Amino acid sequence: MEPLHPLWPLAGGALIGLSAGLYLLLAGRVAGISELAAGATGLSRRGFRPQAAIFVLGLIGGAWLAAHFVRMPEVVLPVPALPLAVAGLLVGFGSRLGSGCTSGHGVCGMARLSKRSIVATLTFMATAMVTVFIVRHGLGGF
Amino acid sequence: MRYVATLLCGLLFGIGLTVSDMINPSRVLGFLDLFGTWDPSAAFVFAGALPVSALAYWLSRQRSRPVFDEGYHLPEGNRIDRRLIGGAVIFGIGWGIAGFCPGPALVATISGQTGVFLFLGAMFLGMAIHRMTLRA
C-alpha cells in the first residue's frame, strides 16, 4: 500500500478533534462512536436516541462528501468472512463492556486525561498489536 | 439547534475519518503491525485530534453549560475494574483481526462492500448480546 503523506492524517485527525470538541461544547456529550452507534440502533442502556442516530447519519454523510469532493479512499479489507464476523462480534461486545472504543476512550477520554480512558486505550492498542503480530507473523496471515 | 449541531459534528467526524484514511482497514492494520512495514498514519491522527479536543475540554471547564443543553453529560467514574480491562482486551482482539473499530466501519459503508456490512451486522449483534447480559 502507498504510504500516506502525514498531512492527510494530521488534517483528518484535527477534524476529528474539532468534531469531538464541538460536540462537547455545543451538546455537552462525549463523541464516542460505540455509544452513538448503540444509541442509534436502540442497543444502548437508554434505548433509541434520535440525537445518536443523527450523529451516525452525519458521520456516513461526511464520509460520502469527503470521498466525492476531497479524496476518494480505498477500502481494502484483507480478512475473510469468518474472522471478519468474529471480529465484529468482539468489537461490538468489547466496546460496550469496556464503555468505549478508539473515539470515546482514545480521542475524547485521553484529551480529558481520564485515568480509565488512558488505561483502556493502552490496553486495546497493546492487545490489537499483539493480535496483528500473531495473525501476520505467527499464523502467516489469513 | 442541538440536532443541527449534532449533524455538523457527525459530518466533521466522517470527513476526518475519510481524509485521514482511517476508513481503510489495511491502513489501520499497517499501524498495528509494528513488525511489518509500519504505517504511522494513525499516530498522526491522534496527534492531530488530541490537542484540538483537549483545548475544547479546557474551554468546556470555563463554561457552566454547553451551548445547546442544560448541562454536561460526561462519564464520571474513575474506577479501573475488570469490565474496563476485559472490554478493552476483547475490543482490541477484534480491532486487530479486522482493522475496523466502530467509526471507520460505519463510514466504510460508502464503499458498498459486503464485508463491511457483515462486520457491522456482527458488531451490532455483539452490542445486543452485551445489552442482554445487562438485564440478566
Short mmCIF file of C-alpha atoms in Angstrom, two decimals:
data_model
loop_
_atom_site.label_atom_id
_atom_site.label_comp_id
_atom_site.label_asym_id
_atom_site.label_seq_id
_atom_site.Cartn_x
_atom_site.Cartn_y
_atom_site.Cartn_z
CA MET A 1 0.00 0.00 0.00
CA GLU A 2 1.15 3.52 -0.83
CA PRO A 3 2.49 5.47 2.13
CA LEU A 4 0.21 8.36 3.05
CA HIS A 5 1.56 11.90 3.34
CA PRO A 6 1.36 12.82 7.06
CA LEU A 7 -0.65 15.95 6.30
CA TRP A 8 -3.70 13.83 5.45
CA PRO A 9 -3.93 12.02 8.81
CA LEU A 10 -2.91 15.19 10.68
CA ALA A 11 -5.67 17.22 8.99
CA GLY A 12 -8.20 14.40 9.34
CA GLY A 13 -7.25 13.99 12.98
CA ALA A 14 -7.69 17.72 13.60
CA LEU A 15 -11.20 17.48 12.09
CA ILE A 16 -12.00 14.52 14.36
CA GLY A 17 -10.72 16.51 17.34
CA LEU A 18 -12.79 19.51 16.23
CA SER A 19 -15.88 17.30 15.94
CA ALA A 20 -15.35 15.83 19.41
CA GLY A 21 -14.60 19.29 20.83
CA LEU A 22 -17.66 20.94 19.31
CA TYR A 23 -19.89 18.04 20.40
CA LEU A 24 -18.71 18.65 23.96
CA LEU A 25 -19.04 22.45 23.84
CA LEU A 26 -22.36 22.52 21.95
CA ALA A 27 -24.18 19.35 23.05
CA GLY A 28 -22.29 18.58 26.26
CA ARG A 29 -21.52 15.00 25.30
CA VAL A 30 -18.56 12.76 24.53
CA ALA A 31 -18.32 11.79 20.85
CA GLY A 32 -17.85 8.07 21.47
CA ILE A 33 -18.88 6.23 18.34
CA SER A 34 -19.63 2.89 20.04
CA GLU A 35 -22.11 4.60 22.39
CA LEU A 36 -23.58 6.62 19.50
CA ALA A 37 -23.89 3.51 17.31
CA ALA A 38 -25.67 1.71 20.16
CA GLY A 39 -27.95 4.70 20.77
CA ALA A 40 -28.76 4.95 17.06
CA THR A 41 -29.93 1.33 16.94
CA GLY A 42 -31.70 1.17 20.30
CA LEU A 43 -28.97 -1.02 21.80
CA SER A 44 -27.78 1.46 24.41
CA ARG A 45 -28.82 1.37 28.05
CA ARG A 46 -31.17 4.29 27.39
CA GLY A 47 -32.69 2.72 24.27
CA PHE A 48 -33.06 4.54 20.96
CA ARG A 49 -31.73 8.10 20.97
CA PRO A 50 -32.61 10.30 17.95
CA GLN A 51 -29.57 12.51 18.61
CA ALA A 52 -27.26 9.49 18.29
CA ALA A 53 -28.97 8.47 15.04
CA ILE A 54 -28.44 11.99 13.65
CA PHE A 55 -24.74 11.85 14.56
CA VAL A 56 -24.32 8.49 12.81
CA LEU A 57 -26.14 9.73 9.69
CA GLY A 58 -23.86 12.79 9.68
CA LEU A 59 -20.83 10.54 10.09
CA ILE A 60 -21.68 8.50 6.99
CA GLY A 61 -22.77 11.61 5.07
CA GLY A 62 -19.48 13.33 5.92
CA ALA A 63 -17.52 10.35 4.63
CA TRP A 64 -19.54 10.43 1.41
CA LEU A 65 -18.85 14.16 0.97
CA ALA A 66 -15.13 13.75 1.64
CA ALA A 67 -14.91 10.82 -0.76
CA HIS A 68 -16.55 12.77 -3.57
CA PHE A 69 -15.10 16.24 -3.03
CA VAL A 70 -11.77 15.77 -1.22
CA ARG A 71 -10.18 12.38 -1.55
CA MET A 72 -11.63 9.10 -2.79
CA PRO A 73 -10.46 6.48 -0.29
CA GLU A 74 -9.70 2.86 -0.89
CA VAL A 75 -11.33 0.39 1.48
CA VAL A 76 -9.20 -2.75 1.42
CA LEU A 77 -10.45 -5.48 3.76
CA PRO A 78 -7.78 -8.18 3.82
CA VAL A 79 -9.83 -10.52 6.02
CA PRO A 80 -12.10 -13.46 5.03
CA ALA A 81 -15.75 -13.56 6.07
CA LEU A 82 -15.50 -15.80 9.15
CA PRO A 83 -12.74 -13.90 11.01
CA LEU A 84 -14.40 -10.65 9.92
CA ALA A 85 -17.67 -11.68 11.59
CA VAL A 86 -15.85 -12.85 14.72
CA ALA A 87 -14.00 -9.51 14.81
CA GLY A 88 -17.29 -7.63 14.53
CA LEU A 89 -18.77 -9.56 17.46
CA LEU A 90 -15.70 -8.87 19.61
CA VAL A 91 -15.60 -5.17 18.69
CA GLY A 92 -19.31 -4.73 19.43
CA PHE A 93 -19.32 -6.65 22.71
CA GLY A 94 -15.93 -5.40 23.92
CA SER A 95 -16.57 -1.73 23.23
CA ARG A 96 -19.82 -1.89 25.22
CA LEU A 97 -18.32 -3.88 28.11
CA GLY A 98 -15.32 -1.52 28.28
CA SER A 99 -17.55 1.59 27.89
CA GLY A 100 -15.84 2.90 24.78
CA CYS A 101 -13.67 2.49 21.73
CA THR A 102 -10.99 4.38 19.82
CA SER A 103 -13.05 7.58 19.78
CA GLY A 104 -14.63 7.68 23.24
CA HIS A 105 -11.57 6.47 25.15
CA GLY A 106 -8.83 7.21 22.60
CA VAL A 107 -9.75 10.72 21.43
CA CYS A 108 -12.22 12.15 23.97
CA GLY A 109 -11.14 10.42 27.19
CA MET A 110 -7.42 10.84 26.67
CA ALA A 111 -7.96 14.57 25.93
CA ARG A 112 -9.72 14.83 29.31
CA LEU A 113 -6.85 12.90 30.91
CA SER A 114 -9.38 10.38 32.22
CA LYS A 115 -7.49 7.63 34.02
CA ARG A 116 -9.99 4.99 32.84
CA SER A 117 -9.65 6.07 29.23
CA ILE A 118 -5.86 6.13 29.28
CA VAL A 119 -5.77 2.60 30.74
CA ALA A 120 -8.41 1.38 28.25
CA THR A 121 -6.60 2.93 25.26
CA LEU A 122 -3.22 1.47 26.22
CA THR A 123 -4.89 -1.91 26.79
CA PHE A 124 -6.72 -2.13 23.47
CA MET A 125 -3.77 -0.74 21.49
CA ALA A 126 -1.42 -3.32 23.00
CA THR A 127 -3.95 -6.15 22.55
CA ALA A 128 -4.59 -5.18 18.92
CA MET A 129 -0.86 -5.02 18.19
CA VAL A 130 -0.30 -8.46 19.74
CA THR A 131 -3.26 -9.80 17.74
CA VAL A 132 -1.84 -8.46 14.47
CA PHE A 133 1.55 -9.89 15.36
CA ILE A 134 0.05 -13.34 15.96
CA VAL A 135 -2.09 -13.26 12.80
CA ARG A 136 0.57 -11.90 10.44
CA HIS A 137 3.83 -13.19 11.82
CA GLY A 138 2.69 -16.22 13.82
CA LEU A 139 -0.02 -17.70 11.59
CA GLY A 140 1.34 -16.16 8.39
CA GLY A 141 -1.82 -14.14 7.70
CA PHE A 142 -5.35 -15.21 6.77
CA MET B 1 -30.46 23.59 17.23
CA ARG B 2 -28.97 20.77 19.24
CA TYR B 3 -29.77 18.35 16.41
CA VAL B 4 -28.24 20.71 13.83
CA ALA B 5 -25.06 20.93 15.91
CA THR B 6 -25.06 17.13 16.25
CA LEU B 7 -25.36 16.68 12.48
CA LEU B 8 -22.48 19.11 11.95
CA CYS B 9 -20.29 17.19 14.42
CA GLY B 10 -21.15 13.90 12.71
CA LEU B 11 -20.25 15.36 9.32
CA LEU B 12 -16.89 16.67 10.58
CA PHE B 13 -16.08 13.32 12.18
CA GLY B 14 -16.93 11.43 8.98
CA ILE B 15 -14.86 13.80 6.84
CA GLY B 16 -11.97 13.40 9.28
CA LEU B 17 -12.06 9.59 9.20
CA THR B 18 -12.10 9.61 5.40
CA VAL B 19 -9.45 12.29 4.79
CA SER B 20 -7.13 10.59 7.30
CA ASP B 21 -7.67 7.23 5.53
CA MET B 22 -8.78 5.57 8.79
CA ILE B 23 -11.73 4.39 6.68
CA ASN B 24 -9.28 1.89 5.17
CA PRO B 25 -8.72 -1.14 7.45
CA SER B 26 -5.47 -2.01 5.65
CA ARG B 27 -4.09 1.36 6.70
CA VAL B 28 -5.11 0.75 10.32
CA LEU B 29 -3.65 -2.78 10.31
CA GLY B 30 -0.41 -1.27 8.98
CA PHE B 31 -0.30 0.92 12.09
CA LEU B 32 -0.98 -2.02 14.38
CA ASP B 33 1.73 -4.13 12.67
CA LEU B 34 4.85 -2.96 14.47
CA PHE B 35 6.96 -5.74 12.99
CA GLY B 36 5.96 -5.34 9.34
CA THR B 37 6.20 -2.17 7.24
CA TRP B 38 4.86 0.06 9.99
CA ASP B 39 2.44 2.76 8.85
CA PRO B 40 2.46 5.74 11.25
CA SER B 41 -0.75 7.32 9.84
CA ALA B 42 -2.98 6.50 12.83
CA ALA B 43 -0.43 8.06 15.19
CA PHE B 44 -0.69 11.28 13.17
CA VAL B 45 -4.47 11.11 13.52
CA PHE B 46 -4.15 11.09 17.31
CA ALA B 47 -1.51 13.84 17.10
CA GLY B 48 -3.95 15.97 15.10
CA ALA B 49 -7.01 15.19 17.21
CA LEU B 50 -5.81 15.29 20.82
CA PRO B 51 -4.62 18.94 21.05
CA VAL B 52 -7.88 20.15 19.50
CA SER B 53 -10.16 18.07 21.71
CA ALA B 54 -8.03 18.85 24.79
CA LEU B 55 -8.42 22.58 24.08
CA ALA B 56 -12.18 22.11 23.75
CA TYR B 57 -12.25 20.21 27.04
CA TRP B 58 -10.35 23.05 28.73
CA LEU B 59 -12.81 25.58 27.26
CA SER B 60 -15.76 23.48 28.48
CA ARG B 61 -14.41 23.71 32.03
CA GLN B 62 -14.64 27.52 31.79
CA ARG B 63 -18.34 27.36 30.93
CA SER B 64 -21.09 26.21 33.25
CA ARG B 65 -23.12 24.51 30.49
CA PRO B 66 -22.90 23.56 26.83
CA VAL B 67 -24.48 25.95 24.30
CA PHE B 68 -27.46 23.74 23.38
CA ASP B 69 -28.09 21.68 26.52
CA GLU B 70 -28.81 22.26 30.21
CA GLY B 71 -25.66 20.57 31.41
CA TYR B 72 -22.78 18.29 30.56
CA HIS B 73 -23.25 14.52 30.27
CA LEU B 74 -19.75 13.24 30.91
CA PRO B 75 -18.62 9.84 32.19
CA GLU B 76 -17.60 10.42 35.80
CA GLY B 77 -16.34 7.08 37.08
CA ASN B 78 -12.64 6.65 37.70
CA ARG B 79 -12.55 3.00 38.77
CA ILE B 80 -10.25 0.73 36.82
CA ASP B 81 -12.18 -2.52 37.01
CA ARG B 82 -12.36 -5.89 35.30
CA ARG B 83 -15.11 -4.72 32.94
CA LEU B 84 -12.95 -1.88 31.63
CA ILE B 85 -9.87 -4.03 31.12
CA GLY B 86 -11.76 -7.09 29.88
CA GLY B 87 -13.80 -4.96 27.45
CA ALA B 88 -10.65 -3.27 26.14
CA VAL B 89 -8.92 -6.64 25.63
CA ILE B 90 -11.92 -8.13 23.77
CA PHE B 91 -12.26 -4.96 21.69
CA GLY B 92 -8.53 -4.94 20.93
CA ILE B 93 -8.57 -8.54 19.65
CA GLY B 94 -11.44 -7.73 17.27
CA TRP B 95 -9.79 -4.49 16.17
CA GLY B 96 -6.54 -6.34 15.48
CA ILE B 97 -8.26 -9.08 13.45
CA ALA B 98 -10.21 -6.78 11.11
CA GLY B 99 -8.57 -3.34 11.37
CA PHE B 100 -12.05 -1.93 11.94
CA CYS B 101 -13.37 -0.12 15.00
CA PRO B 102 -16.94 1.26 15.07
CA GLY B 103 -16.39 4.70 13.42
CA PRO B 104 -14.34 3.52 10.44
CA ALA B 105 -16.65 0.52 9.92
CA LEU B 106 -19.71 2.80 9.79
CA VAL B 107 -18.14 5.22 7.30
CA ALA B 108 -16.76 2.37 5.16
CA THR B 109 -20.37 1.52 4.22
CA ILE B 110 -19.94 4.16 1.48
CA SER B 111 -17.71 1.65 -0.31
CA GLY B 112 -20.72 -0.69 -0.58
CA GLN B 113 -18.59 -3.77 0.16
CA THR B 114 -20.37 -6.81 1.57
CA GLY B 115 -17.60 -7.38 4.12
CA VAL B 116 -18.27 -4.01 5.75
CA PHE B 117 -21.93 -4.88 6.28
CA LEU B 118 -21.01 -8.33 7.57
CA PHE B 119 -18.67 -6.73 10.14
CA LEU B 120 -21.30 -4.17 11.16
CA GLY B 121 -24.03 -6.80 11.47
CA ALA B 122 -21.79 -8.84 13.76
CA MET B 123 -20.81 -5.69 15.69
CA PHE B 124 -24.44 -4.78 16.41
CA LEU B 125 -25.10 -8.40 17.38
CA GLY B 126 -22.20 -8.12 19.85
CA MET B 127 -23.73 -4.94 21.26
CA ALA B 128 -27.12 -6.65 21.54
CA ILE B 129 -25.57 -9.61 23.38
CA HIS B 130 -23.94 -7.18 25.81
CA ARG B 131 -27.26 -5.45 26.37
CA MET B 132 -28.96 -8.79 27.14
CA THR B 133 -26.32 -9.64 29.74
CA LEU B 134 -27.21 -6.36 31.48
CA ARG B 135 -30.79 -7.46 32.00
CA ALA B 136 -29.96 -10.93 33.27
#
